[in-house]
Backbone as JSON Lines, residues from 0, in Angstrom:
{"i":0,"aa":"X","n":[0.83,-1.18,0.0],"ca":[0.0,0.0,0.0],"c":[0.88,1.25,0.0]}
{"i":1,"aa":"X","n":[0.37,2.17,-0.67],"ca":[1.43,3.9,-0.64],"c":[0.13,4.65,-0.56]}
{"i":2,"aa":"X","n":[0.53,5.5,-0.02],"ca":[0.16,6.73,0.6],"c":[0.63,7.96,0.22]}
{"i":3,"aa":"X","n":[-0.4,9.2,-0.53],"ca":[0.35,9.79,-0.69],"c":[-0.03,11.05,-0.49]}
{"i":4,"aa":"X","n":[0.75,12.06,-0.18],"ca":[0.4,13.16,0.09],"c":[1.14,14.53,-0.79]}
{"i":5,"aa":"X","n":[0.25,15.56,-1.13],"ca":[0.11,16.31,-2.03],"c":[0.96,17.77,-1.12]}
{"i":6,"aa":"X","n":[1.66,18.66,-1.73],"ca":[1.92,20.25,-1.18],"c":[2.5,20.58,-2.01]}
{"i":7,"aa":"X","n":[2.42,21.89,-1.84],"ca":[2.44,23.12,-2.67],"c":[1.96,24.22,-3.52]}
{"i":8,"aa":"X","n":[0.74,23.75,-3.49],"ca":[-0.23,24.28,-4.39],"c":[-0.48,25.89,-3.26]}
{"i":9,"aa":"X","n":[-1.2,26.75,-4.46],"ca":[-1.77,28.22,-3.65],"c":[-2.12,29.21,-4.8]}
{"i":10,"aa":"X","n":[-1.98,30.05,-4.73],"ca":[-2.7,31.26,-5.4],"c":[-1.43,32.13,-6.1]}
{"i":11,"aa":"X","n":[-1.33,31.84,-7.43],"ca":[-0.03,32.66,-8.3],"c":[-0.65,33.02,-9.62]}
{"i":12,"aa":"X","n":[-0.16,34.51,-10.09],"ca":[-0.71,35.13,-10.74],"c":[-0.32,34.58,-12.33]}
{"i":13,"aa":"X","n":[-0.61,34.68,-13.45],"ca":[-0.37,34.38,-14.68],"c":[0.81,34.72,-15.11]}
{"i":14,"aa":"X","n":[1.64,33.72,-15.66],"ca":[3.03,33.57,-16.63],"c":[3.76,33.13,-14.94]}
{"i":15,"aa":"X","n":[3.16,33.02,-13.67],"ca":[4.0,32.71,-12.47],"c":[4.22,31.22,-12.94]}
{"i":16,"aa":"X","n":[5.42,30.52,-11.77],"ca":[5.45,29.59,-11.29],"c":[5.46,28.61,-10.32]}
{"i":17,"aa":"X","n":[4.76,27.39,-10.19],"ca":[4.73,26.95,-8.88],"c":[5.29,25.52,-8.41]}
{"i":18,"aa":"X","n":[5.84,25.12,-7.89],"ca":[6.09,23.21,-7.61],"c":[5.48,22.75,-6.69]}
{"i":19,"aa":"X","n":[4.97,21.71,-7.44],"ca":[4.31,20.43,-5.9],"c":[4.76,19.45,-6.01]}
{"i":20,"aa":"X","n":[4.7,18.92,-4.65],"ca":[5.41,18.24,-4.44],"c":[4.57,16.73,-3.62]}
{"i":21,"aa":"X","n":[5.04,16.03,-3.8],"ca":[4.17,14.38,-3.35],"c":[5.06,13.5,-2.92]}
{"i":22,"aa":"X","n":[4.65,12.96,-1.49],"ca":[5.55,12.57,-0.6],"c":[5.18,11.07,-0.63]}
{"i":23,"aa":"X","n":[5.38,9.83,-0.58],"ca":[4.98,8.93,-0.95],"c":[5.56,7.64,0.57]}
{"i":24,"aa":"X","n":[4.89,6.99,0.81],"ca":[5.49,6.49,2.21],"c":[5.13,5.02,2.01]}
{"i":25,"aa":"X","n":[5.03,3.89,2.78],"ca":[3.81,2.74,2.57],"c":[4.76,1.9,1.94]}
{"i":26,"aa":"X","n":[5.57,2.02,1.12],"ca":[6.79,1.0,0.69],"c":[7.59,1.52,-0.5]}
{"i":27,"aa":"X","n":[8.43,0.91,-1.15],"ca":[9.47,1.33,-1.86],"c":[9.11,1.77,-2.91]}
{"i":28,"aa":"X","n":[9.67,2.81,-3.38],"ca":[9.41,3.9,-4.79],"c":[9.63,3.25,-6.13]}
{"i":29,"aa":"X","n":[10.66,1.95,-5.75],"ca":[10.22,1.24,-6.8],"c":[9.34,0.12,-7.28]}
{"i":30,"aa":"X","n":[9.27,-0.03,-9.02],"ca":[8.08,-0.43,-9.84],"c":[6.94,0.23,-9.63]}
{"i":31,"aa":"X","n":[7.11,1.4,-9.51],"ca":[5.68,2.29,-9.37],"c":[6.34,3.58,-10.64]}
{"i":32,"aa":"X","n":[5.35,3.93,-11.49],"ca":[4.72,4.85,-11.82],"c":[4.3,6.24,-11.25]}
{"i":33,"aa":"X","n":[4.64,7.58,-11.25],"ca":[4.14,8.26,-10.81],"c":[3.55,9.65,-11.83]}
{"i":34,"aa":"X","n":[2.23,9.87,-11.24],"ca":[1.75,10.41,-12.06],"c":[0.81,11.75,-11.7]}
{"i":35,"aa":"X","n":[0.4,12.9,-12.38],"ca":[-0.2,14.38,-11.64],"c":[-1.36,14.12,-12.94]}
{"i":36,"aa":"X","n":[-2.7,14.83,-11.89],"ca":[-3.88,14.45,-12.6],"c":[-3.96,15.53,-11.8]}
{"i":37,"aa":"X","n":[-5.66,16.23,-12.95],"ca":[-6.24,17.95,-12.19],"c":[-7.18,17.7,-12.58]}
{"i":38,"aa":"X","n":[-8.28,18.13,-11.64],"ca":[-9.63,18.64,-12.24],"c":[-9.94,20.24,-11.64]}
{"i":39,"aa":"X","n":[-10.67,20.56,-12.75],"ca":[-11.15,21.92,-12.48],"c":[-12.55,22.01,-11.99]}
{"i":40,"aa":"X","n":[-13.43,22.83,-11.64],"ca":[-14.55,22.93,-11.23],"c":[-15.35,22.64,-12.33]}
{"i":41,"aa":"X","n":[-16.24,21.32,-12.2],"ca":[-17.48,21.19,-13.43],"c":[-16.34,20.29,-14.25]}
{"i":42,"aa":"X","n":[-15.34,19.83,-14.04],"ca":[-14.84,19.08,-15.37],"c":[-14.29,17.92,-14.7]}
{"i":43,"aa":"X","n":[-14.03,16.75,-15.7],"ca":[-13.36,15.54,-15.64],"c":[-11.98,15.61,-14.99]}
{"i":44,"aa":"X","n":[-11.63,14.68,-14.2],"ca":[-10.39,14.82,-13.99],"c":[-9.76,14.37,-15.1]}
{"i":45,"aa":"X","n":[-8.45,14.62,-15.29],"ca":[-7.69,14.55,-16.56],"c":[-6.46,14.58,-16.54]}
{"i":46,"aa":"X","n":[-5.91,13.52,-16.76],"ca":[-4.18,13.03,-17.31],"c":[-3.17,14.82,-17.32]}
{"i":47,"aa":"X","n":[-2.12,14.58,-16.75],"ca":[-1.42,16.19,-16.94],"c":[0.27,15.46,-17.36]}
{"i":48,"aa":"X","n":[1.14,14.39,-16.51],"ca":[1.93,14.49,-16.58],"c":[2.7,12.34,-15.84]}
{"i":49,"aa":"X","n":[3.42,11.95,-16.11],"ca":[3.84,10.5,-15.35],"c":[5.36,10.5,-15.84]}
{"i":50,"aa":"X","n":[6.06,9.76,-14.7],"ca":[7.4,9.69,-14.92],"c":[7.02,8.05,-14.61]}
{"i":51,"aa":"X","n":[8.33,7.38,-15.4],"ca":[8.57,6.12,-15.11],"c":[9.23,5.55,-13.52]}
{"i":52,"aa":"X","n":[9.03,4.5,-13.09],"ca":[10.3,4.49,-11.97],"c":[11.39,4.87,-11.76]}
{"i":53,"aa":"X","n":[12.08,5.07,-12.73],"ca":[13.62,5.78,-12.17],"c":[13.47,6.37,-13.1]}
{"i":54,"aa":"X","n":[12.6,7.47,-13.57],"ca":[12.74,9.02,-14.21],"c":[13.21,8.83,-15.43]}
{"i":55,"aa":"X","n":[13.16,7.59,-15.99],"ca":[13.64,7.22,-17.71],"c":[13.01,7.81,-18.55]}
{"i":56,"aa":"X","n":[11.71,7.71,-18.32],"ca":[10.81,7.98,-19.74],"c":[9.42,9.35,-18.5]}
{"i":57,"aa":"X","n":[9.04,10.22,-19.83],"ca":[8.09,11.19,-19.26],"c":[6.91,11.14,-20.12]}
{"i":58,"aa":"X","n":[5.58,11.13,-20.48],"ca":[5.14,12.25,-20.81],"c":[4.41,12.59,-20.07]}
{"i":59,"aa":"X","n":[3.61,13.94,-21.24],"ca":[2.81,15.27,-20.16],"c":[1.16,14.72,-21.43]}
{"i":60,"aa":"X","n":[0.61,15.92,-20.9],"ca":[-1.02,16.2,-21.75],"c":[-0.05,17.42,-22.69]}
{"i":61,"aa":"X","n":[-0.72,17.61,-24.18],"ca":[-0.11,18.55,-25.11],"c":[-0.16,20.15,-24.54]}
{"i":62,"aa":"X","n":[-1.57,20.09,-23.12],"ca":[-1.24,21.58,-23.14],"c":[0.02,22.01,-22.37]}
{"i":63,"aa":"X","n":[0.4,21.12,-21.24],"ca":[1.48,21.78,-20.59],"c":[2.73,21.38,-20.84]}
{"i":64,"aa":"X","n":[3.22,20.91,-22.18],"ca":[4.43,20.29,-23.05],"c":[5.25,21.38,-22.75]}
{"i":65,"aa":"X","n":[6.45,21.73,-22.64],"ca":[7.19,22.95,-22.61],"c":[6.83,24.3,-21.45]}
{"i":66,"aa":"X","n":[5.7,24.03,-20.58],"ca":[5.84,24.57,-19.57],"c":[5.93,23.87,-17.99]}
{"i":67,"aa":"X","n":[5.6,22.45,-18.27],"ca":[5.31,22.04,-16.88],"c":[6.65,20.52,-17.23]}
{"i":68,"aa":"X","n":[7.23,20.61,-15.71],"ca":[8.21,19.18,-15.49],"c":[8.14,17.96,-14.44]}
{"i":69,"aa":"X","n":[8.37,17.05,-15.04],"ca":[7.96,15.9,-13.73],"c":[9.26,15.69,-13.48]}
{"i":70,"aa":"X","n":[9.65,15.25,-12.32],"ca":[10.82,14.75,-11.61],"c":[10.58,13.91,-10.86]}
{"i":71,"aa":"X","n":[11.4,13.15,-10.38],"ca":[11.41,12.85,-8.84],"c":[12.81,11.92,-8.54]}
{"i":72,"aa":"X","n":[12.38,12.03,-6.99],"ca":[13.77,11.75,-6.26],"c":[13.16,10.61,-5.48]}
{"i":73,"aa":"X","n":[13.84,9.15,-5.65],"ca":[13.43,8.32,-5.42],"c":[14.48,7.79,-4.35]}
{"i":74,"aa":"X","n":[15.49,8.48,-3.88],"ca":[15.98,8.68,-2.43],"c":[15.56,9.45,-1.22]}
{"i":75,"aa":"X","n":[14.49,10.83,-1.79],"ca":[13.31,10.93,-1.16],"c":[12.17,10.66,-0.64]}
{"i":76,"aa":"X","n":[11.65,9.72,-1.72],"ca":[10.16,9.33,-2.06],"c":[9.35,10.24,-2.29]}
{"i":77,"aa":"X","n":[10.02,10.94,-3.73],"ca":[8.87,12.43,-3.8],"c":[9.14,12.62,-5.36]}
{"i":78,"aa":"X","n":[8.15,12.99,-5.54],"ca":[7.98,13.32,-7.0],"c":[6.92,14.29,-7.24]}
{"i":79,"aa":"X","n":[8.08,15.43,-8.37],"ca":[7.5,16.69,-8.2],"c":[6.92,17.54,-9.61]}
{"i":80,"aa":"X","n":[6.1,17.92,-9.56],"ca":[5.8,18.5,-10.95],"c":[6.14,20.4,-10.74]}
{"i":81,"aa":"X","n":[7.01,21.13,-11.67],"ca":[7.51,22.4,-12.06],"c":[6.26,22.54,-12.5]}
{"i":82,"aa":"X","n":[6.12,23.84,-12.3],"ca":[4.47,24.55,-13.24],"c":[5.45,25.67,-13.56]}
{"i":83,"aa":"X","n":[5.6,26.45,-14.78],"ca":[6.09,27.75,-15.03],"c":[4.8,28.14,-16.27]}
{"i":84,"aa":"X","n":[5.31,29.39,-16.54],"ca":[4.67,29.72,-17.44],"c":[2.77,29.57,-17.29]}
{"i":85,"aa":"X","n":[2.57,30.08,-16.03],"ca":[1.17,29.34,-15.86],"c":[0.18,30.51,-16.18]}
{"i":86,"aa":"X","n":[-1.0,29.24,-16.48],"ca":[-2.23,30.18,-17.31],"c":[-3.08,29.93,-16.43]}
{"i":87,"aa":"X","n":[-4.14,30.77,-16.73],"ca":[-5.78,30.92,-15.54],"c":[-6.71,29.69,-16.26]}
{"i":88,"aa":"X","n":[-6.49,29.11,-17.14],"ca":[-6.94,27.46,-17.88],"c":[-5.9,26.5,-16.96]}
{"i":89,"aa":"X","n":[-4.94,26.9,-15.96],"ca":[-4.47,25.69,-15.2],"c":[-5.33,25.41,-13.82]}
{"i":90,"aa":"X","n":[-5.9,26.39,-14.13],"ca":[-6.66,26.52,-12.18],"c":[-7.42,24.92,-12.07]}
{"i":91,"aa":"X","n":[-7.55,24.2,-10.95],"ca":[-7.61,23.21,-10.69],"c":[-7.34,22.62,-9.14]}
{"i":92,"aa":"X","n":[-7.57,21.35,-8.78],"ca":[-6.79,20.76,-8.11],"c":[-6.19,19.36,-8.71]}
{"i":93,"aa":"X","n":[-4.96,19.47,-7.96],"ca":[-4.06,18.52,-8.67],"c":[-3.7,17.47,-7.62]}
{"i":94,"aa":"X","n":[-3.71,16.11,-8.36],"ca":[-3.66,15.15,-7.7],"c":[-2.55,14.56,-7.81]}
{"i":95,"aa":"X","n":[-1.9,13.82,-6.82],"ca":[-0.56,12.74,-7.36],"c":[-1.35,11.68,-7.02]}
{"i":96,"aa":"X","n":[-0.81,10.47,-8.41],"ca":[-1.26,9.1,-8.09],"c":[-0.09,8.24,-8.12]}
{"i":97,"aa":"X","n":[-0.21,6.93,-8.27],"ca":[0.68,5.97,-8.64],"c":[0.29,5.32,-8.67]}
{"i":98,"aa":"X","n":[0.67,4.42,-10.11],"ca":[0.41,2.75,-10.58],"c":[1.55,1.85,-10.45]}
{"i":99,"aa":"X","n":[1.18,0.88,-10.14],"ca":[1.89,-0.41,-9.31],"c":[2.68,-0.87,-10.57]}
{"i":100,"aa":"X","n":[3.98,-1.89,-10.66],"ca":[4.18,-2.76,-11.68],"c":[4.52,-1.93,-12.94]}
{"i":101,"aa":"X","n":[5.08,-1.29,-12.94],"ca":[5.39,-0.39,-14.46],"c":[6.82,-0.17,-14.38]}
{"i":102,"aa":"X","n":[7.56,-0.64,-15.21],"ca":[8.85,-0.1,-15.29],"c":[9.81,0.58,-16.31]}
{"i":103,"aa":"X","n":[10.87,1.17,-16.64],"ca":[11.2,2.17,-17.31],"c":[10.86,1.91,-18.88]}
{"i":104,"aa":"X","n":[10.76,0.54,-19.28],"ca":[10.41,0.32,-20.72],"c":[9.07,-0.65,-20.99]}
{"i":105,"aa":"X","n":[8.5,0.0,-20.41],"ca":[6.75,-0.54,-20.45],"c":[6.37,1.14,-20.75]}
{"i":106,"aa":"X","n":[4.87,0.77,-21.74],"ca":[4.41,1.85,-21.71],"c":[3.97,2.68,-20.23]}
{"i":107,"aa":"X","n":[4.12,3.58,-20.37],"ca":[3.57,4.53,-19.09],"c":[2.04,5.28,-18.93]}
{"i":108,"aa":"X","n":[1.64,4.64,-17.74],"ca":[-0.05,4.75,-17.66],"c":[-0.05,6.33,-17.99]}
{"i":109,"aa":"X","n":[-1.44,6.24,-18.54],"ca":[-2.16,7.81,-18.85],"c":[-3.51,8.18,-18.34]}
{"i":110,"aa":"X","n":[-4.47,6.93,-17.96],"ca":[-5.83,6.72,-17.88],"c":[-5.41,7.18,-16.52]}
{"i":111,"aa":"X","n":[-6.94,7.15,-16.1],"ca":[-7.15,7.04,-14.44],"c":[-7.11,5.63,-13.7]}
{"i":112,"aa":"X","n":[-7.99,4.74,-14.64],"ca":[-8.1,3.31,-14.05],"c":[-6.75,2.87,-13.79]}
{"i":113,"aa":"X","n":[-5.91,3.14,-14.56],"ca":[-4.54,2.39,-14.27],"c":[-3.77,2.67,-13.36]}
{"i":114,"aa":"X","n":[-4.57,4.07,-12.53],"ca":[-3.28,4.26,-11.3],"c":[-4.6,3.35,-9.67]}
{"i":115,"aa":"X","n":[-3.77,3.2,-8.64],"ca":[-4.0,2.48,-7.49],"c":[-4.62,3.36,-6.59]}
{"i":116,"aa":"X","n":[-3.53,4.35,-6.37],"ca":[-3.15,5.04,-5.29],"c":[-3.61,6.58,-5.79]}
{"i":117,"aa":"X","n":[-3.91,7.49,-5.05],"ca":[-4.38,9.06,-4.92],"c":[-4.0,9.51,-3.58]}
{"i":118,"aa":"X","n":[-3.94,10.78,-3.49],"ca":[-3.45,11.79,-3.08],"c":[-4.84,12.29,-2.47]}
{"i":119,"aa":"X","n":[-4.86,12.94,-1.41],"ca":[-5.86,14.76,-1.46],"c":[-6.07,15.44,-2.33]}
{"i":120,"aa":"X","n":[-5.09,16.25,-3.05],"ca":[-5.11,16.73,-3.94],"c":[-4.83,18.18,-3.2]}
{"i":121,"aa":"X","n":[-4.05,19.53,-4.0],"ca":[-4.0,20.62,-3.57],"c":[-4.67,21.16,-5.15]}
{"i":122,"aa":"X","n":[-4.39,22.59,-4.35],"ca":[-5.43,23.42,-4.85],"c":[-4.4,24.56,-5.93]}
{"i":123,"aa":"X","n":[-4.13,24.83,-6.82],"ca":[-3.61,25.77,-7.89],"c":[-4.76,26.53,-8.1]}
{"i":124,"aa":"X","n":[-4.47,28.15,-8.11],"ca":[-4.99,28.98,-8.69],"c":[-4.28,29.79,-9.17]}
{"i":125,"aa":"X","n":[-4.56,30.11,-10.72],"ca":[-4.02,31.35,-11.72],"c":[-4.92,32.03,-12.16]}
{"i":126,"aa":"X","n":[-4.17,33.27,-11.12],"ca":[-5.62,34.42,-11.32],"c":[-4.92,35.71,-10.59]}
{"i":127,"aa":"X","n":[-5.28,36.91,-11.66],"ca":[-4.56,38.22,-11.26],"c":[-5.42,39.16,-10.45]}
C-alpha cells in the first residue's frame, strides 16, 4: 500500500510559477509509476503528466508540453511536478497518483483506471 500526500499548491498570478510536491510512504518507490492528474470545477479529472520508476521515460497532456516538469527523487520518495509559465486554464486541483508494476520500458499509464493510489489533492490557482 502507498500513501500519498500532495503540497504546494496556492494562489499565483499568470506567466507565475509553482512546484508540488508528493511525498509517498507505505513501501518502496520502486516499480511504481508516478503520475499528476487535475480537475477543475465542473470538469473531468484529466491526465497532466507521469514519470517512469527511475525518471527514464516522461510524458505530459499537449497543453502543458514545454511549460510544466515531472521529476522525482526516489531517495526521497517524492515526485514533483515544475508549473512555469502558468495560465488561468491551469486553475484546478491537482492530484498525485501511482500505478503499481510499471517499469522504465513498459508503456507509461495515462488513464485514471490504471493508477492504485491518490493523493488529497492541492489546490492551484491562476488568477490576477
Amino acid at each position: 500500500q502507498v500513501q500519498l500526500v500532495e503540497s504546494g499548491g496556492g494562489l499565483v498570478r499568470p506567466g507565475g510559477s509553482l512546484r508540488l510536491s508528493c511525498a509517498a510512504s507505505g513501501r518502496t518507490f520502486r516499480g511504481i509509476s508516478m503520475g499528476w492528474f487535475r480537475q477543475a470545477p465542473g470538469k473531468e479529472r484529466e491526465f497532466v503528466a507521469v514519470i517512469s520508476e527511475n525518471g527514464v521515460r516522461t510524458d505530459s497532456v499537449d497543453s502543458v508540453k514545454g511549460r510544466f516538469t515531472i521529476s522525482r527523487d526516489n531517495a526521497k520518495n517524492t515526485v514533483y511536478l515544475q508549473m512555469n509559465s502558468l495560465k488561468p486554464e491551469d486553475t484546478a486541483v491537482y492530484y498525485c497518483a501511482a500505478a503499481a508494476g510499471y517499469d522504465d520500458y513498459d508503456l507509461q499509464p495515462t488513464a485514471i483506471y490504471e493508477y492504485e493510489y491518490w493523493g488529497q489533492g492541492t489546490q492551484v490557482t491562476v488568477s490576477s
